[in-house]
Coordinates of C-alpha atoms in Angstrom, one line a residue:
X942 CA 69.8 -101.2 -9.7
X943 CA 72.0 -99.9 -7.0
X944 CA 70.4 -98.9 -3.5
X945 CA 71.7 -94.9 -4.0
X946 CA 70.2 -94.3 -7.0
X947 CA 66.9 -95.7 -5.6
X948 CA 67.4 -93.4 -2.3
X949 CA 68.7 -90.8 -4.2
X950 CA 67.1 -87.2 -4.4
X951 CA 66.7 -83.5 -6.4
X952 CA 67.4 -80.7 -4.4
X953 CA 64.8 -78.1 -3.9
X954 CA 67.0 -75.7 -5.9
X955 CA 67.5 -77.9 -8.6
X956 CA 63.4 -78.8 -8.7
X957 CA 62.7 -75.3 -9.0
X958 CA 65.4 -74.4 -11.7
X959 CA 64.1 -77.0 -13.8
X960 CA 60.7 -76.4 -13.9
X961 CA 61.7 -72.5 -15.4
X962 CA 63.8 -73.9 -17.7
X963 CA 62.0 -74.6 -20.6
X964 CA 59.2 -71.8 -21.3
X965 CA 57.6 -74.6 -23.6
X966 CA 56.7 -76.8 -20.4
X967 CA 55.8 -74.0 -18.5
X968 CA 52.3 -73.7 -17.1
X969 CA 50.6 -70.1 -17.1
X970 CA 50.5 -68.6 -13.6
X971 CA 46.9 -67.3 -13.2
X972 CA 45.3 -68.2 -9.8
X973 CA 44.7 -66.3 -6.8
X974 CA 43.6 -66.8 -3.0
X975 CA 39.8 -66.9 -3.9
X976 CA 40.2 -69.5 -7.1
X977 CA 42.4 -71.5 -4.9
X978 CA 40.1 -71.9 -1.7
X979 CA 37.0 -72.1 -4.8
X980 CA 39.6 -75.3 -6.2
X981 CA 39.3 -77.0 -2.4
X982 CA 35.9 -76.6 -1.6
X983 CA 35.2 -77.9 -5.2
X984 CA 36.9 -81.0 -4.3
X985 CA 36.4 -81.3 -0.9
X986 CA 32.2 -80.8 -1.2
X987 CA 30.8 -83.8 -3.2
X988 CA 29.5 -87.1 -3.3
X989 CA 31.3 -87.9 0.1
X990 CA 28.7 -85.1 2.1
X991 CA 25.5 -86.0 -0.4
X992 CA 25.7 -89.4 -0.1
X993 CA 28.6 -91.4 2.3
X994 CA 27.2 -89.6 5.3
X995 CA 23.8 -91.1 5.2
X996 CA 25.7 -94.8 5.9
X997 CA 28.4 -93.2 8.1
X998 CA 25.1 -91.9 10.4
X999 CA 23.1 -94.7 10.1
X1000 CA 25.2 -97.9 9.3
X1001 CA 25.8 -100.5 6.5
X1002 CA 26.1 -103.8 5.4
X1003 CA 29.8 -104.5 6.8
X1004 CA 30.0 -101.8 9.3
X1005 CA 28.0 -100.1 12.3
X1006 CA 27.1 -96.5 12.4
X1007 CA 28.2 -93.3 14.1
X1008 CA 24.9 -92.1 14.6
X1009 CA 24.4 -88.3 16.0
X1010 CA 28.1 -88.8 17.1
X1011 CA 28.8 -88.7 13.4
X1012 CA 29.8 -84.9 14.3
X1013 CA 32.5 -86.3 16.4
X1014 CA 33.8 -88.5 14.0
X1015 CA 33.9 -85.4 11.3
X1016 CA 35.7 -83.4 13.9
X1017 CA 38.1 -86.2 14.2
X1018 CA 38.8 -87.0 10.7
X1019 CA 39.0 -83.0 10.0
X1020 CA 41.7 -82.6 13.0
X1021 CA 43.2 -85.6 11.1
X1022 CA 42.7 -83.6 7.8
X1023 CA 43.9 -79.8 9.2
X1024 CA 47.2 -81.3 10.8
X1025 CA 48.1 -82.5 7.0
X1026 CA 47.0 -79.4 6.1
X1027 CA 49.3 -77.5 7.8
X1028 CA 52.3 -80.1 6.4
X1029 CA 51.0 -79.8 2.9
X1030 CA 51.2 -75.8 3.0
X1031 CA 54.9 -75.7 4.5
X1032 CA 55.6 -77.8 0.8
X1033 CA 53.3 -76.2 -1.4
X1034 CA 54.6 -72.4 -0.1
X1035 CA 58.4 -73.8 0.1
X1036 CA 58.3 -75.5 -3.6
X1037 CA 55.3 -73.6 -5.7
X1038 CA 55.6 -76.9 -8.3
X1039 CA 52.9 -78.9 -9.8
X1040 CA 53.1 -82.8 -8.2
X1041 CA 52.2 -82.2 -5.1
X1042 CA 53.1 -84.9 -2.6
X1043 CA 55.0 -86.8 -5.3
X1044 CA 57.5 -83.7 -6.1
X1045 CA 57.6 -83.4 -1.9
X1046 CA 59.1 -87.2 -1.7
X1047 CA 61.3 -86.2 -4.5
X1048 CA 63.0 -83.5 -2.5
X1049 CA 63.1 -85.5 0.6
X1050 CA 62.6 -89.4 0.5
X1051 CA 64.1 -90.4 -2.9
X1052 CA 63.2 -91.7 -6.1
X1053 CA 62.2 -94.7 -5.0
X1054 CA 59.3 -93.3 -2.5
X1055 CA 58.7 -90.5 -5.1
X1056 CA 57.7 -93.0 -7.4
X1057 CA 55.7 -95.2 -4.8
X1058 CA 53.9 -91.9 -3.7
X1059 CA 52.9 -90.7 -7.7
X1060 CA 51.8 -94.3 -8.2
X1061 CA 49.7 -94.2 -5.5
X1062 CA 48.3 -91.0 -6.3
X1063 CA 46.8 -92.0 -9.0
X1064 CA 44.1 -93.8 -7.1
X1065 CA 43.4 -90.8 -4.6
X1066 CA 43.0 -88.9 -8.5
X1067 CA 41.8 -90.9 -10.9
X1068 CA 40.2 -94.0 -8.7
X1069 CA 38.5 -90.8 -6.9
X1070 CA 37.5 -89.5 -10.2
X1071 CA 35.7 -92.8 -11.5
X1072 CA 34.1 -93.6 -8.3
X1073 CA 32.6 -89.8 -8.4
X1074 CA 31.7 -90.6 -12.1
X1075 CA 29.5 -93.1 -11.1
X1076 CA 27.9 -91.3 -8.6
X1077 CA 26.9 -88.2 -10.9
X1078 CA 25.6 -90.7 -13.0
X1079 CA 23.5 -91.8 -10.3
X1080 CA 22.2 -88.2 -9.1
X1081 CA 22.0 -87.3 -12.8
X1082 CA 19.5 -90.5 -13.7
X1083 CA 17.4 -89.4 -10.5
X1084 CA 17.1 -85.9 -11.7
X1085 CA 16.1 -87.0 -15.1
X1086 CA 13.6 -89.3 -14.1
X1087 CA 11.9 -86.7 -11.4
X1088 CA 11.5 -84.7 -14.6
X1089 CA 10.1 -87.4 -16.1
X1090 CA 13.0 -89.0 -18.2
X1091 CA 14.1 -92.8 -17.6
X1092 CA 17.2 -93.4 -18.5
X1093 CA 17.2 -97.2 -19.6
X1094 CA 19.2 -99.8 -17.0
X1095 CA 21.4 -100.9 -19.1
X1096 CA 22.5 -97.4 -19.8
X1097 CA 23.3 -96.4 -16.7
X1098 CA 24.5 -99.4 -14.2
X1099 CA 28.0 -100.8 -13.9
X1100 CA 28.2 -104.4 -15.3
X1101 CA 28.7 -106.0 -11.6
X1102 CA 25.4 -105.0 -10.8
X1103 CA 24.1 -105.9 -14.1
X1104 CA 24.8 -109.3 -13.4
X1105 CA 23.2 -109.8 -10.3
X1106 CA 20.0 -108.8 -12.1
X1107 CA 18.2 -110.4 -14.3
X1108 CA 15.7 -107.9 -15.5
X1109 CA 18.8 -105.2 -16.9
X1110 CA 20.4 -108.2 -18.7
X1111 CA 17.3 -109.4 -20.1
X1112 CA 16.4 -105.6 -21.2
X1113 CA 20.0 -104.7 -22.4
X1114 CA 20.1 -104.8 -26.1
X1115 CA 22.8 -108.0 -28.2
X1116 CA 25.6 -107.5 -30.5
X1117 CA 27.0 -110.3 -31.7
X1118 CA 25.3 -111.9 -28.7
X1119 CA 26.8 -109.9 -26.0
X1120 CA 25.1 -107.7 -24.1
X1121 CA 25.4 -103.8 -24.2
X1122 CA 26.1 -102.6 -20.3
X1123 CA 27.6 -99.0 -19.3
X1124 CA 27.4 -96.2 -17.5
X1125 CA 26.8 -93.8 -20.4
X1126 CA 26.1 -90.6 -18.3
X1127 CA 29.3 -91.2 -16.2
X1128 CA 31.2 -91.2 -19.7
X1129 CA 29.5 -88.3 -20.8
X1130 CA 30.5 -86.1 -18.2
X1131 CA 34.3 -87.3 -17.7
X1132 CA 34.4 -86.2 -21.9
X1133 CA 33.1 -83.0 -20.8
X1134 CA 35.3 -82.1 -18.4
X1135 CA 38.3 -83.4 -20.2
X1136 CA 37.3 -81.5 -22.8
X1137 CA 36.7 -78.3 -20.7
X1138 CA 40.3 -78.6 -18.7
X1139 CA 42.1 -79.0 -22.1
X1140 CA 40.7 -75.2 -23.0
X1141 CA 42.9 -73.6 -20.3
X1142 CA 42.9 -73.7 -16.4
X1143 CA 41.3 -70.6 -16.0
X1144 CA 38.3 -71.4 -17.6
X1145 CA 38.0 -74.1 -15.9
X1146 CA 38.6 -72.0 -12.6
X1147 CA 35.9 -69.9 -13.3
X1148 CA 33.5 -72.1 -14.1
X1149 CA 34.3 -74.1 -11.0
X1150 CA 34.2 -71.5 -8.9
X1151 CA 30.2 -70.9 -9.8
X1152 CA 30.0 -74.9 -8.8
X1153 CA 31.3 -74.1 -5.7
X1154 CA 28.8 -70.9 -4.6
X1155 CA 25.8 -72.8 -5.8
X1156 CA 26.3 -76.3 -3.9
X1157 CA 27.6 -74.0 -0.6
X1158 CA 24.0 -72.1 -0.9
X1159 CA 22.2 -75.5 -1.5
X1160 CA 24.1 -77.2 1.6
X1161 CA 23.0 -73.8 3.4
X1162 CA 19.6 -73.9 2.2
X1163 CA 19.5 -78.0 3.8
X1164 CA 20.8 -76.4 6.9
X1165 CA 18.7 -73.2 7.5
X1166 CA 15.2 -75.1 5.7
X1167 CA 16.3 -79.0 7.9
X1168 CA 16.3 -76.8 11.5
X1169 CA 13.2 -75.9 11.3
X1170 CA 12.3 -79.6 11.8
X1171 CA 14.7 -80.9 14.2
X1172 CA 13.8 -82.7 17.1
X1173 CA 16.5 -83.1 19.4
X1174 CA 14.6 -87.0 20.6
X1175 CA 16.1 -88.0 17.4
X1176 CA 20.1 -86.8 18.7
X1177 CA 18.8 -90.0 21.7
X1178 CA 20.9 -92.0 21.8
X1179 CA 23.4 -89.9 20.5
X1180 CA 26.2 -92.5 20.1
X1181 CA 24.6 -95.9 19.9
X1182 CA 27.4 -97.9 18.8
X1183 CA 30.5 -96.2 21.1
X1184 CA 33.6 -95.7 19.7
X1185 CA 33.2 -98.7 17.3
X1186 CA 30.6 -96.8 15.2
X1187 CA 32.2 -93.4 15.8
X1188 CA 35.5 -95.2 14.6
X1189 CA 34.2 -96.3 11.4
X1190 CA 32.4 -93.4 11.1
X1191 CA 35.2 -91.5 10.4
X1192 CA 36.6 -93.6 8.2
X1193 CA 33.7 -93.6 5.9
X1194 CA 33.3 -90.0 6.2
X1195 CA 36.8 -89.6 5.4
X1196 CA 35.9 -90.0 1.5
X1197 CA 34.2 -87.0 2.0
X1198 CA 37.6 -84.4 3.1
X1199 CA 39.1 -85.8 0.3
X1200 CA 40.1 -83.2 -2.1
X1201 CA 42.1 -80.1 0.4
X1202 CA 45.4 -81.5 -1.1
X1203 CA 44.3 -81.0 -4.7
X1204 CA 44.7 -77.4 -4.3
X1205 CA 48.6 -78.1 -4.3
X1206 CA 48.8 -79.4 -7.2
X1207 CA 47.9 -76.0 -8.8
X1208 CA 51.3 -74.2 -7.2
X1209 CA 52.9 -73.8 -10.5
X1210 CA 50.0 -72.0 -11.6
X1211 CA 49.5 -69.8 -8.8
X1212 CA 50.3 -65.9 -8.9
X1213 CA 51.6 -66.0 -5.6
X1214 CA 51.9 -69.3 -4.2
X1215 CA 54.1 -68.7 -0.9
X1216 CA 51.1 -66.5 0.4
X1217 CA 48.4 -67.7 -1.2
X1218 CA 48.5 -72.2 -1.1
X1219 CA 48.4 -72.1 2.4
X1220 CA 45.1 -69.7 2.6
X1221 CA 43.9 -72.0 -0.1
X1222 CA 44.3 -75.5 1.8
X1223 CA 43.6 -74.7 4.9
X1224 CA 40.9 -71.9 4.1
X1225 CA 38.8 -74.2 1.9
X1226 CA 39.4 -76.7 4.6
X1227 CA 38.2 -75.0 7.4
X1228 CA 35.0 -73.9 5.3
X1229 CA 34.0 -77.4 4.9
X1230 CA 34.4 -78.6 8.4
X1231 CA 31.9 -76.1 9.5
X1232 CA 29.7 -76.8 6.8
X1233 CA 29.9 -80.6 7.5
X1234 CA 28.9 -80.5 11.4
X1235 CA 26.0 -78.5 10.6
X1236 CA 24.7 -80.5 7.8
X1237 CA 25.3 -83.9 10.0
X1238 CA 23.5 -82.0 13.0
X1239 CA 20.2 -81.2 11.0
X1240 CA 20.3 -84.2 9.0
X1241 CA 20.4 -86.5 11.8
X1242 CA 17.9 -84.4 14.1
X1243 CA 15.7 -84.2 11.3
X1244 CA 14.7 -87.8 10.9
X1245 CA 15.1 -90.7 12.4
X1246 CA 18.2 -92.6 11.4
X1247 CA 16.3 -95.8 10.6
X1248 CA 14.2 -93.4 7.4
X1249 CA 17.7 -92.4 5.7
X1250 CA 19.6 -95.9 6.2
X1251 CA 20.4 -97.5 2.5
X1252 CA 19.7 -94.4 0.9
X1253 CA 22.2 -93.3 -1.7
X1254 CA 20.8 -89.5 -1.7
X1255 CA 20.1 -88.7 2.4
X1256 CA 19.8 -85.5 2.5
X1257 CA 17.2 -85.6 -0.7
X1258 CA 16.1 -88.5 1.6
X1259 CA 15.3 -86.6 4.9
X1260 CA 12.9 -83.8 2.6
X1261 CA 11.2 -86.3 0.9
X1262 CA 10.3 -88.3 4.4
X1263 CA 9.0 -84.8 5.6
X1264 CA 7.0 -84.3 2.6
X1265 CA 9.0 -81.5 0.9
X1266 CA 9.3 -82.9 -2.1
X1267 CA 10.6 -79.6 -4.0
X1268 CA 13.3 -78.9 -1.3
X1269 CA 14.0 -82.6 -1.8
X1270 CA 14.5 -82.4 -5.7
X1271 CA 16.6 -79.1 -4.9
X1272 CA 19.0 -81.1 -3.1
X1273 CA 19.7 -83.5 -5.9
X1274 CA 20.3 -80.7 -8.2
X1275 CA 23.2 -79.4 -5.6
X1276 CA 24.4 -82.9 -5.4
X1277 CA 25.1 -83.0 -9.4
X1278 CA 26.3 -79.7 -9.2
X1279 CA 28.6 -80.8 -6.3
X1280 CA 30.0 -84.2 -7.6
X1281 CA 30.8 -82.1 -11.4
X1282 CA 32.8 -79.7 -9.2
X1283 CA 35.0 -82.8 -7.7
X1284 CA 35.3 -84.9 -11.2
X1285 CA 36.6 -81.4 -12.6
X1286 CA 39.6 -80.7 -9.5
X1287 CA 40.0 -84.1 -9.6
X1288 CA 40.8 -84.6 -13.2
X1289 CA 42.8 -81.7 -12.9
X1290 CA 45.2 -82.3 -9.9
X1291 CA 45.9 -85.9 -11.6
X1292 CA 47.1 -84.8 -15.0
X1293 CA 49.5 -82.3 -12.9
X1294 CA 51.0 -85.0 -10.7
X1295 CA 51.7 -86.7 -13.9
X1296 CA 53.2 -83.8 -15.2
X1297 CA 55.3 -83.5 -13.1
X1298 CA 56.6 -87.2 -12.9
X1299 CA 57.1 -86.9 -16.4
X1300 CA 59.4 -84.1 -16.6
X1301 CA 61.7 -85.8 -14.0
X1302 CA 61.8 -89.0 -16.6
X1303 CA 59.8 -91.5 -15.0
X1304 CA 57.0 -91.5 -17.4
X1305 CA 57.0 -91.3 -21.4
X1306 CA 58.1 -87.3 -22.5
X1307 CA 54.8 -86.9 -24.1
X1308 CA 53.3 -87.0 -20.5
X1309 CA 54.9 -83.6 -20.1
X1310 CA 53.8 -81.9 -23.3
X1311 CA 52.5 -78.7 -22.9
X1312 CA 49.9 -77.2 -25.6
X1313 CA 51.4 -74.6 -27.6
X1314 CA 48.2 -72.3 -27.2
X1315 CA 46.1 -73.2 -23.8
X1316 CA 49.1 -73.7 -22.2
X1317 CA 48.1 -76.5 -20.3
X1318 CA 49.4 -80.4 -20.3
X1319 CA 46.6 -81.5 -23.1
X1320 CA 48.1 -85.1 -23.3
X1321 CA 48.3 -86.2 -20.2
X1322 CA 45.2 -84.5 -19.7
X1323 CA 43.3 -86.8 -22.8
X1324 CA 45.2 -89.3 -21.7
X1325 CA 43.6 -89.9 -18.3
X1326 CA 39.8 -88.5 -19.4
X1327 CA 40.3 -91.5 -21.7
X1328 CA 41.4 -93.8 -19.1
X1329 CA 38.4 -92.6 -16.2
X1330 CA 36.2 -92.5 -18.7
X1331 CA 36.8 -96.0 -19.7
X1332 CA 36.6 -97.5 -16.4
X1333 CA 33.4 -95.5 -15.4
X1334 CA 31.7 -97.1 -17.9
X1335 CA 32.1 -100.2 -15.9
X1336 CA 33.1 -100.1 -12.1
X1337 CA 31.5 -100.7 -9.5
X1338 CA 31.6 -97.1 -6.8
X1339 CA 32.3 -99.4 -3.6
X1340 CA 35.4 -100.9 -4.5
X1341 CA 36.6 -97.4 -6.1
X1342 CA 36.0 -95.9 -3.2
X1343 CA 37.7 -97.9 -0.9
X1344 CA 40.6 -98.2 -2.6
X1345 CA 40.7 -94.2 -3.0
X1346 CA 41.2 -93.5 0.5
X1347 CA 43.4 -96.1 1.3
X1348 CA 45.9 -94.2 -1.3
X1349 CA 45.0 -90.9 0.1
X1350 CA 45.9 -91.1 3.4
X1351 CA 48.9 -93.4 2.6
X1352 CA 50.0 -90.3 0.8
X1353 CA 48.9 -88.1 4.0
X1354 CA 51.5 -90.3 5.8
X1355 CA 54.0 -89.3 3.1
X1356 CA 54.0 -85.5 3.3
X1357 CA 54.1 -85.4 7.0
X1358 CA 57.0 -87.7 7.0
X1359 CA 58.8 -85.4 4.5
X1360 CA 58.2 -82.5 6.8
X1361 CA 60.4 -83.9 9.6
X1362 CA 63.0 -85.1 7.2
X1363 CA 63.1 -82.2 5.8
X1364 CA 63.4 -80.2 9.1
X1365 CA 66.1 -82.3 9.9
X1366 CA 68.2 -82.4 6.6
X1367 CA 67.9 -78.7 5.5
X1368 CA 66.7 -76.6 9.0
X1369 CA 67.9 -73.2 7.6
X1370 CA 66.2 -73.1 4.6
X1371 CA 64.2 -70.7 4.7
X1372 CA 60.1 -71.3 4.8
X1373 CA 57.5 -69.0 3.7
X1374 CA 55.2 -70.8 5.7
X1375 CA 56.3 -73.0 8.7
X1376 CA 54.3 -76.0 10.0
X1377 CA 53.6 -75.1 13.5
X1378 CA 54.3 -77.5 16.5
X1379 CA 57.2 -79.7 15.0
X1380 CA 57.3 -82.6 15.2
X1381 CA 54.3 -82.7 17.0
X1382 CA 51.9 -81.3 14.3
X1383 CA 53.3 -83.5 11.8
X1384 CA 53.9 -87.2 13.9
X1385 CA 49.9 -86.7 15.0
X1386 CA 48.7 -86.2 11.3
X1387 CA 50.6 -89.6 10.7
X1388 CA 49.0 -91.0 13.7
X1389 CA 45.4 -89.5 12.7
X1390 CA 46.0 -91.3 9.2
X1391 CA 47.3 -95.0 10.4
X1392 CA 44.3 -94.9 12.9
X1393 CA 41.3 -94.1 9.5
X1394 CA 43.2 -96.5 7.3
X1395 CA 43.5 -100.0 10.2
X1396 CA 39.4 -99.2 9.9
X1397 CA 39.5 -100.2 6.1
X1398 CA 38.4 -103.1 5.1
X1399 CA 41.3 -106.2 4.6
X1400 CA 39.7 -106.6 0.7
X1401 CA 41.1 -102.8 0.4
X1402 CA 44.5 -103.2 1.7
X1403 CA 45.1 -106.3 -0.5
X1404 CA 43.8 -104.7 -3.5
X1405 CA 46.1 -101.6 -2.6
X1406 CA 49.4 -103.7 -1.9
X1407 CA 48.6 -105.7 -5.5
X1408 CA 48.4 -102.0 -6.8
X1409 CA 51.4 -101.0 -5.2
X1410 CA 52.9 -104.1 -6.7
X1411 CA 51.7 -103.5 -10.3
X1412 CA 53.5 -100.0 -9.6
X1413 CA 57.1 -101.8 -9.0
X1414 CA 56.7 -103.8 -11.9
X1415 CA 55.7 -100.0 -14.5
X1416 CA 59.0 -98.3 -12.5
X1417 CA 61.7 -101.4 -12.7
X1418 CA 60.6 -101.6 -16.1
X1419 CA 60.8 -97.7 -17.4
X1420 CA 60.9 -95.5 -14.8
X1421 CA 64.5 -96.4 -13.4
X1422 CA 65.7 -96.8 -16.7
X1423 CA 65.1 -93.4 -17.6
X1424 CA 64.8 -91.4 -14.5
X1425 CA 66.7 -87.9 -14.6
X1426 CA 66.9 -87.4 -10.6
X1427 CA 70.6 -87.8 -10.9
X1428 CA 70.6 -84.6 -12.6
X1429 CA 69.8 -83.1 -9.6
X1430 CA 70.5 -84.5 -6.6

């Protein structure tokens, strides 16, 4: 394994000639501006705004809280989040090719990296995916029961929590002896979807795209309904913990931008993706920000932050402590809506990452098969509904959650490297889109992302380097072996 075929790399050119070759693997070109800015707000508004800002506000068990300052920290992860924006959509306009970030290595950092990046991917996709699994089974079983359907323990609870109580093991039905524990709704809905994204992408466009308008009028409706009960005592202090708590605010809240980068992955599929990926990325993006400062401004003058701490659902939460119990149950109904929205962009951008690795050789062919009718990548597609599905059944959301934004901004890093390499290597090319402020834009994106991820806990960085490691072992043993970069480097 010689050090230039690990560093070495496939043109632009020959990345985009490849990928027209064969009409068979070709992906159906059917998305405009509006389906693309629907595809990020889908991913970006979900369990990260209905849930993670309640602890982000108020505090947890290992952390301290932002408190009304949480708005700052939201400003400073989106800043973080808008300057790889403007990276991403340089690529994504520049090389219209599913992969996102993975095929952007590819062209500029090497095979090696390219692989390091898709591997890690896979836990901003399809870690994401089952820690969002576990939370729609969560809002899911509290909509059911306020309509007067309990859905047992044992059918509903990952087996770490099981454990540590005695009542679901004692309820939990035997076989053979062993007791039956999972997370049946969480399963339920990844078949669903899996299902759904195998019909064709726009279907599942459309119906994501009515996801998205009905959890944006539900946030709007927490916004307009929460003001009218805000009490600015509550925004005193407004940042009780300093910079520590608005620090570690925005690393929690981070889980909550993540999704802006999924619309990439749909360039090969866009009508028009020079013009239209960078209105998606950085329109959906911009959308959200707003939408997050007001929601954390109400939500935090509503109540004080002592009445929302521990809760899973805050903004149902915040309601229910005022006694508006309808407006409350409202809110859980956006917040399934939301997190089905994520698992289905999610899902989606995953299966095209690994579409894309495939076709350059460093997964199994079958990986790149396209369906002869729906025109979309059915097997990898299965392939991964089987493997989320699986693991939602039994994780645990904190640990998934963790490790997913560790691998999201390390791939944040990524891109925003490849932009000044790039710049440096090919400066003529020409760029539908240009990054602005080079290399400034892209060195303080990097800087944004090294400052979220030192606030992660050590337990998530060694879980990620043993994942990274686990990733060195899959290439050195197939990848490399059958790798078809040097076809066009």
């Amino acid at each position: 394994m010689s050090i230039r075929n690990l560093l070495r790399r496939k043109s632009l050119d020959a990345i985009m000639a490849e990928a027209g070759a064969h009409r068979e693997r070709q992906l159906r070109r059917v998305l405009g501006p509006f389906e693309l800015i629907a595809l990020g707000v889908g991913a970006v508004i979900g369990a990260g705004i209905f849930a993670s800002i309640g602890t982000a506000a108020a505090g947890g068990a290992h952390h301290v809280g932002a408190g009304p300052a949480l708005v700052v920290s939201m400003v400073i992860t989106a800043v973080g989040c808008g300057l790889c924006a403007l990276c991403y959509a340089e690529f994504a306009a520049l090389v219209p090719i599913s992969g996102s970030a993975y095929t952007y290595s590819a062209a500029t950092l090497g095979e090696l990296v390219a692989w390091i990046i898709g591997w890690d991917l896979i836990i901003e996709y399809a870690m994401g995916n089952v820690a969002v699994a576990v939370s729609w089974s969560g809002y899911f079983c509290e909509l059911l029961r306020g309509l007067g359907i309990d859905v047992p323990a044992w059918l509903r609870t990952d087996l770490a929590a099981a454990l540590r109580s005695p009542e679901i093991m004692a309820d939990a039905p035997r076989v053979l002896g062993v007791p039956v524990i999972f997370n049946l709704p969480a399963v339920a809905i990844v078949a669903v979807l899996t299902w759904l994204l195998v019909l064709g992408v726009k279907e599942s466009a459309r119906i994501n795209t009515a996801m998205v308008v009905l959890k944006v009028a539900i946030l709007l409706f927490f916004i307009v309904a929460g003001a009218v009960y805000v009490r600015p005592e509550n925004w005193q202090p407004f940042a009780p913990n300093g910079w520590t708590g608005i620090g570690a605010g925005a690393a929690i809240i981070f889980f909550a931008y993540i999704g802006f980068d999924a619309v990439s992955t749909a360039a090969e599929e866009c009508r028009n993706p020079q013009r239209d990926m960078p209105i998606g990325m950085i329109g959906s993006l911009l959308l959200c920000t707003v939408l997050y400062v007001a929601t954390a401004l109400v939500l935090t003058g509503m109540v004080p932050l002592s009445d929302i701490a521990g809760s899973t659902e805050p903004l149902a939460r915040a309601f229910s402590v005022l006694g508006m119990n309808k407006a409350a149950g409202l809110v859980a109904v956006g917040a399934v809506i939301a997190t089905t929205a994520v698992l289905l962009v999610f899902q989606y951008g995953q299966t095209r990452i690994f579409f894309s690795m495939a076709r350059d050789g460093l997964l199994p062919p079958s990986f790149a098969r396209v369906h002869p009718r729906y025109r979309t990548p059915h097997v990898t597609t299965i392939w991964f509904g089987v493997v989320v599905g699986a693991l939602s059944a039994f994780a645990n959301l904190d640990v998934f959650v963790e490790l997913t934004n560790i691998g999201t901004l390390f791939a944040f890093v990524l891109v925003c490297l490849s932009v000044l390499v790039l710049r440096a290597r090919e400066p003529e090319r020409p760029r539908p889109f240009r990054t602005p402020l080079v290399p400034l834009v892209p060195v303080a994106g990097i800087a944004v992302c090294i400052y979220l991820m030192v606030n992660l806990p050590t337990a998530t960085w060694i879980r990620f380097g043993v994942w990274l490691v686990l990733g060195m072992v899959v290439y050195i043993s197939y990848g490399r072996r059958h790798s078809r970069f040097g076809e066009g480097s």
